[in-house]
Structures are given as structure tokens and as C-alpha cells.
mmCIF file with all atom_site columns, C-alpha atoms in Angstrom:
data_model
loop_
_atom_site.group_PDB
_atom_site.id
_atom_site.type_symbol
_atom_site.label_atom_id
_atom_site.label_alt_id
_atom_site.label_comp_id
_atom_site.label_asym_id
_atom_site.label_entity_id
_atom_site.label_seq_id
_atom_site.pdbx_PDB_ins_code
_atom_site.Cartn_x
_atom_site.Cartn_y
_atom_site.Cartn_z
_atom_site.occupancy
_atom_site.B_iso_or_equiv
_atom_site.pdbx_formal_charge
_atom_site.auth_seq_id
_atom_site.auth_comp_id
_atom_site.auth_asym_id
_atom_site.auth_atom_id
_atom_site.pdbx_PDB_model_num
ATOM 1   C CA . UNK A 1 1   ? 88.507  56.530 -25.592 1.00 0.00 ? 969  UNK A CA 1
ATOM 2   C CA . UNK A 1 2   ? 90.339  56.582 -28.759 1.00 0.00 ? 970  UNK A CA 1
ATOM 3   C CA . UNK A 1 3   ? 87.280  56.508 -31.228 1.00 0.00 ? 971  UNK A CA 1
ATOM 4   C CA . UNK A 1 4   ? 84.196  58.555 -31.325 1.00 0.00 ? 972  UNK A CA 1
ATOM 5   C CA . UNK A 1 5   ? 81.859  55.453 -31.306 1.00 0.00 ? 973  UNK A CA 1
ATOM 6   C CA . UNK A 1 6   ? 83.288  54.591 -27.814 1.00 0.00 ? 974  UNK A CA 1
ATOM 7   C CA . UNK A 1 7   ? 81.700  57.637 -26.415 1.00 0.00 ? 975  UNK A CA 1
ATOM 8   C CA . UNK A 1 8   ? 78.457  56.736 -27.767 1.00 0.00 ? 976  UNK A CA 1
ATOM 9   C CA . UNK A 1 9   ? 75.607  55.601 -25.047 1.00 0.00 ? 977  UNK A CA 1
ATOM 10  C CA . UNK A 1 10  ? 75.071  52.365 -26.840 1.00 0.00 ? 978  UNK A CA 1
ATOM 11  C CA . UNK A 1 11  ? 78.568  51.596 -26.679 1.00 0.00 ? 979  UNK A CA 1
ATOM 12  C CA . UNK A 1 12  ? 79.072  52.117 -23.093 1.00 0.00 ? 980  UNK A CA 1
ATOM 13  C CA . UNK A 1 13  ? 75.941  50.321 -22.027 1.00 0.00 ? 981  UNK A CA 1
ATOM 14  C CA . UNK A 1 14  ? 77.404  47.283 -23.405 1.00 0.00 ? 982  UNK A CA 1
ATOM 15  C CA . UNK A 1 15  ? 80.018  47.169 -20.837 1.00 0.00 ? 983  UNK A CA 1
ATOM 16  C CA . UNK A 1 16  ? 77.478  48.001 -18.154 1.00 0.00 ? 984  UNK A CA 1
ATOM 17  C CA . UNK A 1 17  ? 75.256  45.135 -19.057 1.00 0.00 ? 985  UNK A CA 1
ATOM 18  C CA . UNK A 1 18  ? 78.230  42.713 -19.374 1.00 0.00 ? 986  UNK A CA 1
ATOM 19  C CA . UNK A 1 19  ? 79.062  43.460 -15.555 1.00 0.00 ? 987  UNK A CA 1
ATOM 20  C CA . UNK A 1 20  ? 75.247  43.515 -14.368 1.00 0.00 ? 988  UNK A CA 1
ATOM 21  C CA . UNK A 1 21  ? 75.539  47.544 -14.118 1.00 0.00 ? 989  UNK A CA 1
ATOM 22  C CA . UNK A 1 22  ? 78.256  47.437 -11.621 1.00 0.00 ? 990  UNK A CA 1
ATOM 23  C CA . UNK A 1 23  ? 79.882  50.707 -12.599 1.00 0.00 ? 991  UNK A CA 1
ATOM 24  C CA . UNK A 1 24  ? 83.485  49.961 -11.235 1.00 0.00 ? 992  UNK A CA 1
ATOM 25  C CA . UNK A 1 25  ? 83.748  46.648 -12.621 1.00 0.00 ? 993  UNK A CA 1
ATOM 26  C CA . UNK A 1 26  ? 82.254  47.761 -15.947 1.00 0.00 ? 994  UNK A CA 1
ATOM 27  C CA . UNK A 1 27  ? 84.686  50.731 -16.269 1.00 0.00 ? 995  UNK A CA 1
ATOM 28  C CA . UNK A 1 28  ? 87.712  48.159 -15.365 1.00 0.00 ? 996  UNK A CA 1
ATOM 29  C CA . UNK A 1 29  ? 86.360  45.721 -18.009 1.00 0.00 ? 997  UNK A CA 1
ATOM 30  C CA . UNK A 1 30  ? 86.274  48.392 -20.700 1.00 0.00 ? 998  UNK A CA 1
ATOM 31  C CA . UNK A 1 31  ? 89.624  50.001 -19.873 1.00 0.00 ? 999  UNK A CA 1
ATOM 32  C CA . UNK A 1 32  ? 91.106  46.525 -19.950 1.00 0.00 ? 1000 UNK A CA 1
ATOM 33  C CA . UNK A 1 33  ? 89.722  46.147 -23.530 1.00 0.00 ? 1001 UNK A CA 1
ATOM 34  C CA . UNK A 1 34  ? 90.989  49.672 -24.588 1.00 0.00 ? 1002 UNK A CA 1
ATOM 35  C CA . UNK A 1 35  ? 94.467  48.496 -23.576 1.00 0.00 ? 1003 UNK A CA 1
ATOM 36  C CA . UNK A 1 36  ? 94.019  45.124 -25.344 1.00 0.00 ? 1004 UNK A CA 1
ATOM 37  C CA . UNK A 1 37  ? 93.221  46.943 -28.455 1.00 0.00 ? 1005 UNK A CA 1
ATOM 38  C CA . UNK A 1 38  ? 96.325  48.872 -28.272 1.00 0.00 ? 1006 UNK A CA 1
ATOM 39  C CA . UNK A 1 39  ? 98.463  46.051 -27.403 1.00 0.00 ? 1007 UNK A CA 1
ATOM 40  C CA . UNK A 1 40  ? 97.018  44.065 -30.453 1.00 0.00 ? 1008 UNK A CA 1
ATOM 41  C CA . UNK A 1 41  ? 96.858  46.830 -32.846 1.00 0.00 ? 1009 UNK A CA 1
ATOM 42  C CA . UNK A 1 42  ? 92.995  46.182 -33.391 1.00 0.00 ? 1010 UNK A CA 1
ATOM 43  C CA . UNK A 1 43  ? 92.848  49.655 -35.317 1.00 0.00 ? 1011 UNK A CA 1
ATOM 44  C CA . UNK A 1 44  ? 95.324  48.323 -38.032 1.00 0.00 ? 1012 UNK A CA 1
ATOM 45  C CA . UNK A 1 45  ? 93.872  44.904 -38.337 1.00 0.00 ? 1013 UNK A CA 1
ATOM 46  C CA . UNK A 1 46  ? 92.181  45.481 -41.629 1.00 0.00 ? 1014 UNK A CA 1
ATOM 47  C CA . UNK A 1 47  ? 95.502  46.794 -43.017 1.00 0.00 ? 1015 UNK A CA 1
ATOM 48  C CA . UNK A 1 48  ? 97.073  43.365 -42.766 1.00 0.00 ? 1016 UNK A CA 1
ATOM 49  C CA . UNK A 1 49  ? 97.235  40.832 -45.490 1.00 0.00 ? 1017 UNK A CA 1
ATOM 50  C CA . UNK A 1 50  ? 94.507  38.225 -44.819 1.00 0.00 ? 1018 UNK A CA 1
ATOM 51  C CA . UNK A 1 51  ? 94.360  36.536 -48.152 1.00 0.00 ? 1019 UNK A CA 1
ATOM 52  C CA . UNK A 1 52  ? 95.591  33.231 -46.909 1.00 0.00 ? 1020 UNK A CA 1
ATOM 53  C CA . UNK A 1 53  ? 92.961  33.255 -44.220 1.00 0.00 ? 1021 UNK A CA 1
ATOM 54  C CA . UNK A 1 54  ? 90.190  34.619 -46.311 1.00 0.00 ? 1022 UNK A CA 1
ATOM 55  C CA . UNK A 1 55  ? 90.275  31.985 -48.673 1.00 0.00 ? 1023 UNK A CA 1
ATOM 56  C CA . UNK A 1 56  ? 90.407  28.944 -46.400 1.00 0.00 ? 1024 UNK A CA 1
ATOM 57  C CA . UNK A 1 57  ? 88.071  30.243 -43.368 1.00 0.00 ? 1025 UNK A CA 1
ATOM 58  C CA . UNK A 1 58  ? 85.019  31.933 -45.002 1.00 0.00 ? 1026 UNK A CA 1
ATOM 59  C CA . UNK A 1 59  ? 82.252  34.075 -43.128 1.00 0.00 ? 1027 UNK A CA 1
ATOM 60  C CA . UNK A 1 60  ? 79.544  35.853 -44.580 1.00 0.00 ? 1028 UNK A CA 1
ATOM 61  C CA . UNK A 1 61  ? 77.870  39.123 -43.502 1.00 0.00 ? 1029 UNK A CA 1
ATOM 62  C CA . UNK A 1 62  ? 75.956  40.204 -46.403 1.00 0.00 ? 1030 UNK A CA 1
ATOM 63  C CA . UNK A 1 63  ? 72.451  39.391 -45.160 1.00 0.00 ? 1031 UNK A CA 1
ATOM 64  C CA . UNK A 1 64  ? 70.162  41.505 -42.917 1.00 0.00 ? 1032 UNK A CA 1
ATOM 65  C CA . UNK A 1 65  ? 67.223  40.223 -40.714 1.00 0.00 ? 1033 UNK A CA 1
ATOM 66  C CA . UNK A 1 66  ? 63.763  41.701 -40.749 1.00 0.00 ? 1034 UNK A CA 1
ATOM 67  C CA . UNK A 1 67  ? 64.535  44.585 -38.614 1.00 0.00 ? 1035 UNK A CA 1
ATOM 68  C CA . UNK A 1 68  ? 67.798  45.290 -40.725 1.00 0.00 ? 1036 UNK A CA 1
ATOM 69  C CA . UNK A 1 69  ? 70.280  43.865 -38.195 1.00 0.00 ? 1037 UNK A CA 1
ATOM 70  C CA . UNK A 1 70  ? 73.169  42.161 -39.917 1.00 0.00 ? 1038 UNK A CA 1
ATOM 71  C CA . UNK A 1 71  ? 73.754  38.351 -40.024 1.00 0.00 ? 1039 UNK A CA 1
ATOM 72  C CA . UNK A 1 72  ? 77.117  36.684 -39.486 1.00 0.00 ? 1040 UNK A CA 1
ATOM 73  C CA . UNK A 1 73  ? 77.100  33.552 -41.085 1.00 0.00 ? 1041 UNK A CA 1
ATOM 74  C CA . UNK A 1 74  ? 79.433  30.593 -40.736 1.00 0.00 ? 1042 UNK A CA 1
ATOM 75  C CA . UNK A 1 75  ? 79.178  27.046 -42.116 1.00 0.00 ? 1043 UNK A CA 1
ATOM 76  C CA . UNK A 1 76  ? 81.909  24.738 -40.879 1.00 0.00 ? 1044 UNK A CA 1
ATOM 77  C CA . UNK A 1 77  ? 82.345  23.201 -44.192 1.00 0.00 ? 1045 UNK A CA 1
ATOM 78  C CA . UNK A 1 78  ? 84.035  26.051 -45.370 1.00 0.00 ? 1046 UNK A CA 1
ATOM 79  C CA . UNK A 1 79  ? 86.809  26.032 -42.741 1.00 0.00 ? 1047 UNK A CA 1
ATOM 80  C CA . UNK A 1 80  ? 89.245  23.470 -41.414 1.00 0.00 ? 1048 UNK A CA 1
ATOM 81  C CA . UNK A 1 81  ? 90.526  24.437 -38.050 1.00 0.00 ? 1049 UNK A CA 1
ATOM 82  C CA . UNK A 1 82  ? 93.001  21.595 -37.871 1.00 0.00 ? 1050 UNK A CA 1
ATOM 83  C CA . UNK A 1 83  ? 94.665  22.612 -41.005 1.00 0.00 ? 1051 UNK A CA 1
ATOM 84  C CA . UNK A 1 84  ? 95.572  25.926 -39.603 1.00 0.00 ? 1052 UNK A CA 1
ATOM 85  C CA . UNK A 1 85  ? 97.040  24.259 -36.273 1.00 0.00 ? 1053 UNK A CA 1
ATOM 86  C CA . UNK A 1 86  ? 98.861  21.641 -38.121 1.00 0.00 ? 1054 UNK A CA 1
ATOM 87  C CA . UNK A 1 87  ? 100.403 24.381 -40.335 1.00 0.00 ? 1055 UNK A CA 1
ATOM 88  C CA . UNK A 1 88  ? 101.550 26.407 -37.274 1.00 0.00 ? 1056 UNK A CA 1
ATOM 89  C CA . UNK A 1 89  ? 98.830  29.007 -37.952 1.00 0.00 ? 1057 UNK A CA 1
ATOM 90  C CA . UNK A 1 90  ? 96.708  28.565 -34.919 1.00 0.00 ? 1058 UNK A CA 1
ATOM 91  C CA . UNK A 1 91  ? 97.379  32.130 -33.378 1.00 0.00 ? 1059 UNK A CA 1
ATOM 92  C CA . UNK A 1 92  ? 97.057  33.648 -36.831 1.00 0.00 ? 1060 UNK A CA 1
ATOM 93  C CA . UNK A 1 93  ? 93.538  31.984 -37.285 1.00 0.00 ? 1061 UNK A CA 1
ATOM 94  C CA . UNK A 1 94  ? 92.646  33.413 -33.721 1.00 0.00 ? 1062 UNK A CA 1
ATOM 95  C CA . UNK A 1 95  ? 93.659  36.842 -34.695 1.00 0.00 ? 1063 UNK A CA 1
ATOM 96  C CA . UNK A 1 96  ? 91.638  36.326 -38.073 1.00 0.00 ? 1064 UNK A CA 1
ATOM 97  C CA . UNK A 1 97  ? 88.427  35.565 -35.788 1.00 0.00 ? 1065 UNK A CA 1
ATOM 98  C CA . UNK A 1 98  ? 89.200  38.669 -34.017 1.00 0.00 ? 1066 UNK A CA 1
ATOM 99  C CA . UNK A 1 99  ? 89.255  40.350 -37.186 1.00 0.00 ? 1067 UNK A CA 1
ATOM 100 C CA . UNK A 1 100 ? 85.765  38.987 -38.079 1.00 0.00 ? 1068 UNK A CA 1
ATOM 101 C CA . UNK A 1 101 ? 84.365  39.952 -34.683 1.00 0.00 ? 1069 UNK A CA 1
ATOM 102 C CA . UNK A 1 102 ? 85.620  43.575 -35.289 1.00 0.00 ? 1070 UNK A CA 1
ATOM 103 C CA . UNK A 1 103 ? 84.115  43.556 -38.819 1.00 0.00 ? 1071 UNK A CA 1
ATOM 104 C CA . UNK A 1 104 ? 80.928  42.630 -37.453 1.00 0.00 ? 1072 UNK A CA 1
ATOM 105 C CA . UNK A 1 105 ? 80.734  44.731 -34.565 1.00 0.00 ? 1073 UNK A CA 1
ATOM 106 C CA . UNK A 1 106 ? 81.879  47.866 -36.440 1.00 0.00 ? 1074 UNK A CA 1
ATOM 107 C CA . UNK A 1 107 ? 79.218  47.046 -38.975 1.00 0.00 ? 1075 UNK A CA 1
ATOM 108 C CA . UNK A 1 108 ? 76.490  47.246 -36.161 1.00 0.00 ? 1076 UNK A CA 1
ATOM 109 C CA . UNK A 1 109 ? 78.137  50.171 -35.015 1.00 0.00 ? 1077 UNK A CA 1
ATOM 110 C CA . UNK A 1 110 ? 77.914  52.016 -38.449 1.00 0.00 ? 1078 UNK A CA 1
ATOM 111 C CA . UNK A 1 111 ? 74.200  50.654 -39.129 1.00 0.00 ? 1079 UNK A CA 1
ATOM 112 C CA . UNK A 1 112 ? 73.120  52.002 -35.477 1.00 0.00 ? 1080 UNK A CA 1
ATOM 113 C CA . UNK A 1 113 ? 74.892  55.332 -36.203 1.00 0.00 ? 1081 UNK A CA 1
ATOM 114 C CA . UNK A 1 114 ? 72.912  55.576 -39.530 1.00 0.00 ? 1082 UNK A CA 1
ATOM 115 C CA . UNK A 1 115 ? 69.512  53.919 -38.667 1.00 0.00 ? 1083 UNK A CA 1
ATOM 116 C CA . UNK A 1 116 ? 69.623  54.531 -34.803 1.00 0.00 ? 1084 UNK A CA 1
ATOM 117 C CA . UNK A 1 117 ? 67.543  51.348 -34.115 1.00 0.00 ? 1085 UNK A CA 1
ATOM 118 C CA . UNK A 1 118 ? 70.201  48.648 -34.880 1.00 0.00 ? 1086 UNK A CA 1
ATOM 119 C CA . UNK A 1 119 ? 72.296  47.600 -31.673 1.00 0.00 ? 1087 UNK A CA 1
ATOM 120 C CA . UNK A 1 120 ? 73.083  43.807 -32.320 1.00 0.00 ? 1088 UNK A CA 1
ATOM 121 C CA . UNK A 1 121 ? 73.753  41.441 -34.934 1.00 0.00 ? 1089 UNK A CA 1
ATOM 122 C CA . UNK A 1 122 ? 72.592  38.019 -35.557 1.00 0.00 ? 1090 UNK A CA 1
ATOM 123 C CA . UNK A 1 123 ? 74.800  34.978 -35.702 1.00 0.00 ? 1091 UNK A CA 1
ATOM 124 C CA . UNK A 1 124 ? 74.343  31.745 -37.391 1.00 0.00 ? 1092 UNK A CA 1
ATOM 125 C CA . UNK A 1 125 ? 76.962  28.699 -37.300 1.00 0.00 ? 1093 UNK A CA 1
ATOM 126 C CA . UNK A 1 126 ? 75.964  25.864 -39.667 1.00 0.00 ? 1094 UNK A CA 1
ATOM 127 C CA . UNK A 1 127 ? 77.156  22.455 -38.189 1.00 0.00 ? 1095 UNK A CA 1
ATOM 128 C CA . UNK A 1 128 ? 76.443  20.779 -41.445 1.00 0.00 ? 1096 UNK A CA 1
ATOM 129 C CA . UNK A 1 129 ? 79.682  18.901 -42.235 1.00 0.00 ? 1097 UNK A CA 1
ATOM 130 C CA . UNK A 1 130 ? 80.966  19.074 -38.790 1.00 0.00 ? 1098 UNK A CA 1
ATOM 131 C CA . UNK A 1 131 ? 83.547  16.317 -38.003 1.00 0.00 ? 1099 UNK A CA 1
ATOM 132 C CA . UNK A 1 132 ? 86.060  15.203 -35.238 1.00 0.00 ? 1100 UNK A CA 1
ATOM 133 C CA . UNK A 1 133 ? 89.031  15.382 -37.591 1.00 0.00 ? 1101 UNK A CA 1
ATOM 134 C CA . UNK A 1 134 ? 88.727  18.984 -39.005 1.00 0.00 ? 1102 UNK A CA 1
ATOM 135 C CA . UNK A 1 135 ? 86.698  20.750 -36.285 1.00 0.00 ? 1103 UNK A CA 1
ATOM 136 C CA . UNK A 1 136 ? 86.652  18.500 -32.943 1.00 0.00 ? 1104 UNK A CA 1
ATOM 137 C CA . UNK A 1 137 ? 90.142  17.328 -32.664 1.00 0.00 ? 1105 UNK A CA 1
ATOM 138 C CA . UNK A 1 138 ? 91.990  17.670 -29.169 1.00 0.00 ? 1106 UNK A CA 1
ATOM 139 C CA . UNK A 1 139 ? 94.040  20.508 -30.622 1.00 0.00 ? 1107 UNK A CA 1
ATOM 140 C CA . UNK A 1 140 ? 91.060  22.213 -32.316 1.00 0.00 ? 1108 UNK A CA 1
ATOM 141 C CA . UNK A 1 141 ? 88.735  22.610 -29.273 1.00 0.00 ? 1109 UNK A CA 1
ATOM 142 C CA . UNK A 1 142 ? 90.979  24.771 -27.303 1.00 0.00 ? 1110 UNK A CA 1
ATOM 143 C CA . UNK A 1 143 ? 91.215  27.325 -30.302 1.00 0.00 ? 1111 UNK A CA 1
ATOM 144 C CA . UNK A 1 144 ? 87.337  27.395 -30.326 1.00 0.00 ? 1112 UNK A CA 1
ATOM 145 C CA . UNK A 1 145 ? 87.216  27.981 -26.935 1.00 0.00 ? 1113 UNK A CA 1
ATOM 146 C CA . UNK A 1 146 ? 89.770  30.974 -27.094 1.00 0.00 ? 1114 UNK A CA 1
ATOM 147 C CA . UNK A 1 147 ? 87.647  32.366 -29.854 1.00 0.00 ? 1115 UNK A CA 1
ATOM 148 C CA . UNK A 1 148 ? 84.525  32.328 -27.662 1.00 0.00 ? 1116 UNK A CA 1
ATOM 149 C CA . UNK A 1 149 ? 86.649  33.982 -24.732 1.00 0.00 ? 1117 UNK A CA 1
ATOM 150 C CA . UNK A 1 150 ? 87.887  36.582 -26.941 1.00 0.00 ? 1118 UNK A CA 1
ATOM 151 C CA . UNK A 1 151 ? 84.281  37.601 -28.073 1.00 0.00 ? 1119 UNK A CA 1
ATOM 152 C CA . UNK A 1 152 ? 83.132  37.593 -24.438 1.00 0.00 ? 1120 UNK A CA 1
ATOM 153 C CA . UNK A 1 153 ? 86.185  39.723 -23.315 1.00 0.00 ? 1121 UNK A CA 1
ATOM 154 C CA . UNK A 1 154 ? 86.216  42.215 -26.249 1.00 0.00 ? 1122 UNK A CA 1
ATOM 155 C CA . UNK A 1 155 ? 83.012  42.370 -28.020 1.00 0.00 ? 1123 UNK A CA 1
ATOM 156 C CA . UNK A 1 156 ? 80.321  41.858 -25.594 1.00 0.00 ? 1124 UNK A CA 1
ATOM 157 C CA . UNK A 1 157 ? 76.663  42.557 -25.816 1.00 0.00 ? 1125 UNK A CA 1
ATOM 158 C CA . UNK A 1 158 ? 76.616  42.376 -29.594 1.00 0.00 ? 1126 UNK A CA 1
ATOM 159 C CA . UNK A 1 159 ? 74.486  39.209 -30.196 1.00 0.00 ? 1127 UNK A CA 1
ATOM 160 C CA . UNK A 1 160 ? 70.837  39.045 -30.701 1.00 0.00 ? 1128 UNK A CA 1
ATOM 161 C CA . UNK A 1 161 ? 70.370  35.387 -31.506 1.00 0.00 ? 1129 UNK A CA 1
ATOM 162 C CA . UNK A 1 162 ? 73.181  32.951 -31.603 1.00 0.00 ? 1130 UNK A CA 1
ATOM 163 C CA . UNK A 1 163 ? 71.873  29.914 -33.669 1.00 0.00 ? 1131 UNK A CA 1
ATOM 164 C CA . UNK A 1 164 ? 73.658  26.652 -33.862 1.00 0.00 ? 1132 UNK A CA 1
ATOM 165 C CA . UNK A 1 165 ? 72.095  24.839 -36.693 1.00 0.00 ? 1133 UNK A CA 1
ATOM 166 C CA . UNK A 1 166 ? 72.146  21.320 -38.185 1.00 0.00 ? 1134 UNK A CA 1
ATOM 167 C CA . UNK A 1 167 ? 73.758  20.131 -34.992 1.00 0.00 ? 1135 UNK A CA 1
ATOM 168 C CA . UNK A 1 168 ? 75.089  16.431 -35.045 1.00 0.00 ? 1136 UNK A CA 1
ATOM 169 C CA . UNK A 1 169 ? 75.077  14.429 -31.898 1.00 0.00 ? 1137 UNK A CA 1
ATOM 170 C CA . UNK A 1 170 ? 79.019  14.302 -32.224 1.00 0.00 ? 1138 UNK A CA 1
ATOM 171 C CA . UNK A 1 171 ? 79.095  18.201 -31.689 1.00 0.00 ? 1139 UNK A CA 1
ATOM 172 C CA . UNK A 1 172 ? 77.436  18.137 -28.135 1.00 0.00 ? 1140 UNK A CA 1
ATOM 173 C CA . UNK A 1 173 ? 80.509  17.826 -26.060 1.00 0.00 ? 1141 UNK A CA 1
ATOM 174 C CA . UNK A 1 174 ? 82.160  20.873 -27.651 1.00 0.00 ? 1142 UNK A CA 1
ATOM 175 C CA . UNK A 1 175 ? 78.921  22.730 -27.214 1.00 0.00 ? 1143 UNK A CA 1
ATOM 176 C CA . UNK A 1 176 ? 78.721  21.809 -23.444 1.00 0.00 ? 1144 UNK A CA 1
ATOM 177 C CA . UNK A 1 177 ? 82.262  23.054 -23.279 1.00 0.00 ? 1145 UNK A CA 1
ATOM 178 C CA . UNK A 1 178 ? 81.277  26.372 -24.660 1.00 0.00 ? 1146 UNK A CA 1
ATOM 179 C CA . UNK A 1 179 ? 78.218  27.133 -22.789 1.00 0.00 ? 1147 UNK A CA 1
ATOM 180 C CA . UNK A 1 180 ? 80.012  27.837 -19.266 1.00 0.00 ? 1148 UNK A CA 1
ATOM 181 C CA . UNK A 1 181 ? 82.331  30.494 -21.055 1.00 0.00 ? 1149 UNK A CA 1
ATOM 182 C CA . UNK A 1 182 ? 79.184  32.468 -22.293 1.00 0.00 ? 1150 UNK A CA 1
ATOM 183 C CA . UNK A 1 183 ? 78.098  35.446 -20.561 1.00 0.00 ? 1151 UNK A CA 1
ATOM 184 C CA . UNK A 1 184 ? 74.564  35.781 -19.229 1.00 0.00 ? 1152 UNK A CA 1
ATOM 185 C CA . UNK A 1 185 ? 73.298  37.898 -22.233 1.00 0.00 ? 1153 UNK A CA 1
ATOM 186 C CA . UNK A 1 186 ? 75.009  35.578 -24.952 1.00 0.00 ? 1154 UNK A CA 1
ATOM 187 C CA . UNK A 1 187 ? 73.885  32.458 -23.046 1.00 0.00 ? 1155 UNK A CA 1
ATOM 188 C CA . UNK A 1 188 ? 70.400  33.422 -23.199 1.00 0.00 ? 1156 UNK A CA 1
ATOM 189 C CA . UNK A 1 189 ? 70.624  34.117 -26.757 1.00 0.00 ? 1157 UNK A CA 1
ATOM 190 C CA . UNK A 1 190 ? 72.427  30.735 -27.456 1.00 0.00 ? 1158 UNK A CA 1
ATOM 191 C CA . UNK A 1 191 ? 70.004  28.180 -29.177 1.00 0.00 ? 1159 UNK A CA 1
ATOM 192 C CA . UNK A 1 192 ? 71.123  24.815 -30.672 1.00 0.00 ? 1160 UNK A CA 1
ATOM 193 C CA . UNK A 1 193 ? 68.805  23.238 -33.309 1.00 0.00 ? 1161 UNK A CA 1
ATOM 194 C CA . UNK A 1 194 ? 69.063  19.786 -34.872 1.00 0.00 ? 1162 UNK A CA 1
ATOM 195 C CA . UNK A 1 195 ? 69.070  18.581 -38.385 1.00 0.00 ? 1163 UNK A CA 1
ATOM 196 C CA . UNK A 1 196 ? 65.255  18.887 -39.173 1.00 0.00 ? 1164 UNK A CA 1
ATOM 197 C CA . UNK A 1 197 ? 65.419  21.229 -42.072 1.00 0.00 ? 1165 UNK A CA 1
ATOM 198 C CA . UNK A 1 198 ? 61.701  21.937 -42.153 1.00 0.00 ? 1166 UNK A CA 1
ATOM 199 C CA . UNK A 1 199 ? 61.816  23.133 -38.459 1.00 0.00 ? 1167 UNK A CA 1
ATOM 200 C CA . UNK A 1 200 ? 64.805  25.241 -38.978 1.00 0.00 ? 1168 UNK A CA 1
ATOM 201 C CA . UNK A 1 201 ? 63.494  26.975 -41.762 1.00 0.00 ? 1169 UNK A CA 1
ATOM 202 C CA . UNK A 1 202 ? 60.315  27.801 -39.822 1.00 0.00 ? 1170 UNK A CA 1
ATOM 203 C CA . UNK A 1 203 ? 62.775  29.131 -37.135 1.00 0.00 ? 1171 UNK A CA 1
ATOM 204 C CA . UNK A 1 204 ? 64.673  31.175 -39.592 1.00 0.00 ? 1172 UNK A CA 1
ATOM 205 C CA . UNK A 1 205 ? 61.438  32.507 -41.522 1.00 0.00 ? 1173 UNK A CA 1
ATOM 206 C CA . UNK A 1 206 ? 60.305  34.029 -38.469 1.00 0.00 ? 1174 UNK A CA 1
ATOM 207 C CA . UNK A 1 207 ? 63.698  36.252 -38.218 1.00 0.00 ? 1175 UNK A CA 1
ATOM 208 C CA . UNK A 1 208 ? 64.611  36.710 -41.944 1.00 0.00 ? 1176 UNK A CA 1
ATOM 209 C CA . UNK A 1 209 ? 63.047  37.140 -45.381 1.00 0.00 ? 1177 UNK A CA 1
ATOM 210 C CA . UNK A 1 210 ? 63.363  34.047 -47.624 1.00 0.00 ? 1178 UNK A CA 1
ATOM 211 C CA . UNK A 1 211 ? 66.004  36.034 -49.851 1.00 0.00 ? 1179 UNK A CA 1
ATOM 212 C CA . UNK A 1 212 ? 68.376  36.925 -46.751 1.00 0.00 ? 1180 UNK A CA 1
ATOM 213 C CA . UNK A 1 213 ? 68.652  33.121 -45.735 1.00 0.00 ? 1181 UNK A CA 1
ATOM 214 C CA . UNK A 1 214 ? 71.786  31.517 -47.045 1.00 0.00 ? 1182 UNK A CA 1
ATOM 215 C CA . UNK A 1 215 ? 71.102  28.866 -49.913 1.00 0.00 ? 1183 UNK A CA 1
ATOM 216 C CA . UNK A 1 216 ? 72.421  25.955 -48.035 1.00 0.00 ? 1184 UNK A CA 1
ATOM 217 C CA . UNK A 1 217 ? 69.914  26.635 -45.268 1.00 0.00 ? 1185 UNK A CA 1
ATOM 218 C CA . UNK A 1 218 ? 67.107  26.610 -47.693 1.00 0.00 ? 1186 UNK A CA 1
ATOM 219 C CA . UNK A 1 219 ? 66.861  30.317 -48.534 1.00 0.00 ? 1187 UNK A CA 1
ATOM 220 C CA . UNK A 1 220 ? 68.044  32.311 -51.541 1.00 0.00 ? 1188 UNK A CA 1
ATOM 221 C CA . UNK A 1 221 ? 70.787  33.974 -50.350 1.00 0.00 ? 1189 UNK A CA 1
ATOM 222 C CA . UNK A 1 222 ? 73.917  33.421 -52.709 1.00 0.00 ? 1190 UNK A CA 1
ATOM 223 C CA . UNK A 1 223 ? 77.435  34.348 -50.991 1.00 0.00 ? 1191 UNK A CA 1
ATOM 224 C CA . UNK A 1 224 ? 80.337  34.383 -53.194 1.00 0.00 ? 1192 UNK A CA 1
ATOM 225 C CA . UNK A 1 225 ? 82.183  31.144 -53.155 1.00 0.00 ? 1193 UNK A CA 1
ATOM 226 C CA . UNK A 1 226 ? 79.365  29.227 -50.948 1.00 0.00 ? 1194 UNK A CA 1
ATOM 227 C CA . UNK A 1 227 ? 78.637  25.798 -51.854 1.00 0.00 ? 1195 UNK A CA 1
ATOM 228 C CA . UNK A 1 228 ? 75.115  24.978 -52.878 1.00 0.00 ? 1196 UNK A CA 1
ATOM 229 C CA . UNK A 1 229 ? 74.266  21.696 -50.911 1.00 0.00 ? 1197 UNK A CA 1
ATOM 230 C CA . UNK A 1 230 ? 70.674  22.248 -49.738 1.00 0.00 ? 1198 UNK A CA 1
ATOM 231 C CA . UNK A 1 231 ? 68.606  19.178 -51.085 1.00 0.00 ? 1199 UNK A CA 1
ATOM 232 C CA . UNK A 1 232 ? 65.816  21.059 -52.240 1.00 0.00 ? 1200 UNK A CA 1
ATOM 233 C CA . UNK A 1 233 ? 67.518  24.103 -53.983 1.00 0.00 ? 1201 UNK A CA 1
#
């Protein structure tokens, strides 16, 4: 176990839960992940130059829920999956996704170590702006599915609520492809909501203070470089 946080009970129990407390399977799962981290130099991933990806593929982790858990927020109008693939950067984009997972999970570990009662993160994906050219093309979907598989294989049991918000009808085939790849815990946390802004705000209000909800979902949290497109703002 190369890092001290990996020896903590809360980290180890994630792998047990992911394998329904089957100890040999959980141990093998964890050891495979340690080998993967070594082969992919995950300990050095933050030392790489990500300026090209960070500019075109934004995510935000500044918000907290009412319990102090971090929120990882992604809006599809800030990403263009097809652009990366067409430019030959599909694999680089997937490594950038792993970087994002690493950043979020390390934030959870750090907050948990500091406050003792934080074990998971909230995830929101805002599908307002989803379109079949940039996000749902035939070459885009495999990249999305590979990202989902990477989370389940290497960062399990870190999700509290995984909320898909402002979901258009055209996104349903993609979501149907994603669901079978989710582990039992992630599947239970997976919630899909439509485009009714009042309903969405009522759901978010139960989890976050208003000043922690992104502006383009009707809250007051401004992220650097984020477009402000909520009608009532």
C-alpha cells in the first residue's frame, strides 16, 4: 500500500463494499487497482501539463453540500467530446477524466481525514446543451462508457448522489447504455431528472445551500469561466 490514506479503514472498506464483502475478491480488486495506478503513473498525474484539456473540458469542485461533502459539477455545454476524438486526443481526454476522478477522490480523502464525517462526494452532470454531434456521436459513446468503467474499476464507492439534470429525450439511449456498467452502489445513487427547473431546484435545495448551487442551475455559485445561462438569474 504505497500511501498512508490507503491503509485507512474508510478507504479499505470501499473495496469490500464494491465486492459485497467477499474478502478474496475485494483484495484482488484492490491489488489490481494498485498495479493500474503504478502502470499509469497516477501518482504523477497532477505534474503533467493539462492546460489544453483544462481549457476545453471544464469541471468544478468548489461547492459543498449541507453536510460538507464536495460537489463535482460538470456541464456538457463546457465540453466537446467529439473535438478531442477528431483531433486524435481521445486517449488523452480519458486520462484527463481519470485526473478529475483522482482530484475529486483525493479531496474526499483529505476532507474525511480533517473532519472525520466526510466519506463521499456529490456528482451533478448538467445535460443542458447535450447534442448528438458533440456528445452522442458514434465515436463519443465508447469514450463515455470507458470513463464510466474507469470510475467503477478504480474509484469505487465515492458517490453519494449521482444526479443527471436537464436530461433531454435524445440522451436516453446513452443513459441506457451507461446503467448496466454501474456497480450496485452507484446504480442506487444514479438519479435522472428532466428539464423542469422548478422541480430540479426543489431537489437541489434539499442537498445544497443556495450559494453552493451553480448559477446555471438556478443557484448563486459562480465558477470561473462558467456561462451564466439560467433564465431567471
